[in-house]
Tab-separated table of C-alpha atoms and ligand atoms in Angstrom:
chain	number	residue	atom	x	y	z
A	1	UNK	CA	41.087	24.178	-8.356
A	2	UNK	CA	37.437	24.551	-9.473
A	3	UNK	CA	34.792	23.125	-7.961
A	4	UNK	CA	30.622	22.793	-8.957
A	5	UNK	CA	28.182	21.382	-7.333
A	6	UNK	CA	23.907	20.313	-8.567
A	7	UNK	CA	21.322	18.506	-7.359
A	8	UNK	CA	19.253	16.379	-9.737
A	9	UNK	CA	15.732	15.681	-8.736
A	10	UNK	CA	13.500	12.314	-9.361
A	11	UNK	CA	9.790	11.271	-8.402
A	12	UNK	CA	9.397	8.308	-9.787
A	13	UNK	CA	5.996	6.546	-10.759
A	14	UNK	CA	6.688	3.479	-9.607
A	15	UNK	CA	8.281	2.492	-6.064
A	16	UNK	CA	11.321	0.743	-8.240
A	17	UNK	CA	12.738	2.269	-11.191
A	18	UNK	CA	16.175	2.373	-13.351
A	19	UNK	CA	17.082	5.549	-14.517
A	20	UNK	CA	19.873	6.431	-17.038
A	21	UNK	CA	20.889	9.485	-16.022
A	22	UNK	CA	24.284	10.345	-18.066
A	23	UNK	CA	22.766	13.148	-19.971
A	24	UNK	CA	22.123	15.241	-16.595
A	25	UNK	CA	25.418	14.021	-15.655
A	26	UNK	CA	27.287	15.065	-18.292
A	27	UNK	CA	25.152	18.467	-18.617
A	28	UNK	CA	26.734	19.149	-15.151
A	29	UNK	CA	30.153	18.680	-16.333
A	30	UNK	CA	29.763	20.902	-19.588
A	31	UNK	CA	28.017	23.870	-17.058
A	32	UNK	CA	31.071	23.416	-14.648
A	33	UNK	CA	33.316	24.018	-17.064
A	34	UNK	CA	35.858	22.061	-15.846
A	35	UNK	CA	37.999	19.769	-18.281
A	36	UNK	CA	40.413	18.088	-15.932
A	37	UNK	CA	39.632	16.901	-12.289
A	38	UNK	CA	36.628	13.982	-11.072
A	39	UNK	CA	33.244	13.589	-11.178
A	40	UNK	CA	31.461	12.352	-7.739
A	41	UNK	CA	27.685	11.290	-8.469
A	42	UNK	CA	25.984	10.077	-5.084
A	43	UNK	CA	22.076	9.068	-4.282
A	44	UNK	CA	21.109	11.409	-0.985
A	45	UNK	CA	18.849	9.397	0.376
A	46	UNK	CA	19.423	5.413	2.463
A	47	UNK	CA	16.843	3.994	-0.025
A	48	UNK	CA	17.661	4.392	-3.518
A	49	UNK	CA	21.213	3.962	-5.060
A	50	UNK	CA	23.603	5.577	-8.279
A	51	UNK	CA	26.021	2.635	-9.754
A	52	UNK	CA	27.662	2.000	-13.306
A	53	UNK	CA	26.375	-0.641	-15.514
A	54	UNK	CA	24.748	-1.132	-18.937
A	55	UNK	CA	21.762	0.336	-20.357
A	56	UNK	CA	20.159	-2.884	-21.375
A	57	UNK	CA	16.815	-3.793	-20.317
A	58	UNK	CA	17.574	-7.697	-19.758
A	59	UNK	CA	19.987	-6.732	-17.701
A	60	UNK	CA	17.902	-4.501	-15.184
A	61	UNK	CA	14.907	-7.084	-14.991
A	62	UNK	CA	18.006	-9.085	-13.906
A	63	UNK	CA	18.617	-6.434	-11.057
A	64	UNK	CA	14.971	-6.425	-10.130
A	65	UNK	CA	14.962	-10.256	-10.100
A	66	UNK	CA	17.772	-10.564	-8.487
A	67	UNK	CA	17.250	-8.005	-5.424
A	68	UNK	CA	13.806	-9.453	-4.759
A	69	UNK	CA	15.257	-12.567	-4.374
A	70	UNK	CA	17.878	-11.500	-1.710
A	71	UNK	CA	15.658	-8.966	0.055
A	72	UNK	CA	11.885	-9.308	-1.323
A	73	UNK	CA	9.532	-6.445	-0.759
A	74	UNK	CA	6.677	-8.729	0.810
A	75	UNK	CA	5.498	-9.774	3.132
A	76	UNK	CA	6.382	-6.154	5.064
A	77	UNK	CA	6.160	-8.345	8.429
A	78	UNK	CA	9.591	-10.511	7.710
A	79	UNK	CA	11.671	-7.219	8.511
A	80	UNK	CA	12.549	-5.304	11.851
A	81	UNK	CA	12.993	-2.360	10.378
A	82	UNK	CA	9.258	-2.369	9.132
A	83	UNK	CA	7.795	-0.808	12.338
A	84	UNK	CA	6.484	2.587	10.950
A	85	UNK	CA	8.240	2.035	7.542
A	86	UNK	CA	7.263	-1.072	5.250
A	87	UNK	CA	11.214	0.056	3.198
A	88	UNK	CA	13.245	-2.302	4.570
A	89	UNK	CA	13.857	-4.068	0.975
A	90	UNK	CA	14.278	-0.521	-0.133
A	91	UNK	CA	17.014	-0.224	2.566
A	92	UNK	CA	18.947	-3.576	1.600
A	93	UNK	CA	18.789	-3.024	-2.312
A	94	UNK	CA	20.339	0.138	-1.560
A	95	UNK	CA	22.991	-1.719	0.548
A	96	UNK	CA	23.777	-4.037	-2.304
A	97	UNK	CA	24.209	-1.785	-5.095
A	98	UNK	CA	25.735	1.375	-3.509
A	99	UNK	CA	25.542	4.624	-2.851
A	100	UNK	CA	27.657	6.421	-5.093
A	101	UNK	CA	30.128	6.572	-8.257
A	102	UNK	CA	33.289	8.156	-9.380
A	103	UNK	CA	33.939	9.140	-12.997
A	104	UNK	CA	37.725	10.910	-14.156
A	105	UNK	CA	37.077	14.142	-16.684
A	106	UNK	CA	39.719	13.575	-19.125
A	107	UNK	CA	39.684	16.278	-21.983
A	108	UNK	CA	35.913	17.713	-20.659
A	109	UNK	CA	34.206	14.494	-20.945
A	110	UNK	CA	33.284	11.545	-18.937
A	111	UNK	CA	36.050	9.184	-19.122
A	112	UNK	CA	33.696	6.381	-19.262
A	113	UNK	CA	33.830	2.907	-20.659
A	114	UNK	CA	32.268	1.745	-24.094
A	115	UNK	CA	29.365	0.273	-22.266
A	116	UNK	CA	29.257	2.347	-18.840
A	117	UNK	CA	26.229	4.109	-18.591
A	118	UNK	CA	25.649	6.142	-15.377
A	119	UNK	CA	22.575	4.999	-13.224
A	120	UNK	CA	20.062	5.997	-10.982
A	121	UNK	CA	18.165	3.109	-8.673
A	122	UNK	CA	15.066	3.895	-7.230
A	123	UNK	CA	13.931	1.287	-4.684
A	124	UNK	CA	11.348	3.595	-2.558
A	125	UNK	CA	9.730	6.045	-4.899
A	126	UNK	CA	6.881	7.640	-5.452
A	127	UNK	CA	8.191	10.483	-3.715
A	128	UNK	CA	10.855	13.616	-4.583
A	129	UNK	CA	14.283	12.369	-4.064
A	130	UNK	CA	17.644	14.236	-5.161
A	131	UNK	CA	20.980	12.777	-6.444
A	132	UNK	CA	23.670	15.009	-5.679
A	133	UNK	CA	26.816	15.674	-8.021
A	134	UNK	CA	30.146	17.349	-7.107
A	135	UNK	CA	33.243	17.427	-9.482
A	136	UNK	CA	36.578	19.206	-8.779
A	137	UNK	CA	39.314	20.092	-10.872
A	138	UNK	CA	40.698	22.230	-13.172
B	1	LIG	ZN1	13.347	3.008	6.313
């Protein structure tokens, strides 16, 4: 068994962001050099989030709609967590919309969907944050 491992790197502009991020991911699978095995794609930090979805603006306004309906940035005060931090939202949205995804290789690509598109969800940015990616196999 073969295994690779890489760290992508994001500093957003904006303290929420969508980023379609499977070019990098797939640029990791062609460097690894593996054709057979999974594909493990997980956010390394408690405030920001990788999931599967479609690359279709209505839908992520939906998202950010959505998530500031169920946990609203403002006012900082409504939260416990917002003693030293004012990222409690961050926290939540994070919650909701996971940490991490799971993609099979099958013949050296991503065996992906027609529509799934690979994400990265920044909730807290402004700041470098990393998105690690492992894949095993053969
Ligand atoms: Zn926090």
């Amino acid at each position: 068994m073969k295994s690779y491992r890489k760290e992508l790197w994001f500093n957003t502009a904006h303290r929420r962001e969508y980023l379609n991020i499977t070019a990098q991911v797939r640029s990791a699978l062609t460097e690894s050099g593996i054709t057979e095995g999974l594909i493990l794609v997980n956010a390394m930090h408690i405030t920001a989030s990788v999931f599967i979805n479609d690359d279709e603006g209505g839908l992520h306004q939906d998202f950010e709609n959505w998530l500031e309906g169920l946990a609203p940035e403002k006012p900082y005060s409504q939260y416990h967590h917002n003693g030293f931090e004012d990222n409690a939202d961050a926290h939540l949205k994070r919650q909701i919309m996971g940490r991490e995804v799971l993609v099979a290789i099958t013949e050296g690509k991503l065996d992906l969907g027609p529509w799934e598109q690979i994400f990265y969800a920044e909730f807290d940015g402004k700041r470098r944050k990393r998105v690690l990616i492992k894949i095993i196999g053969e």
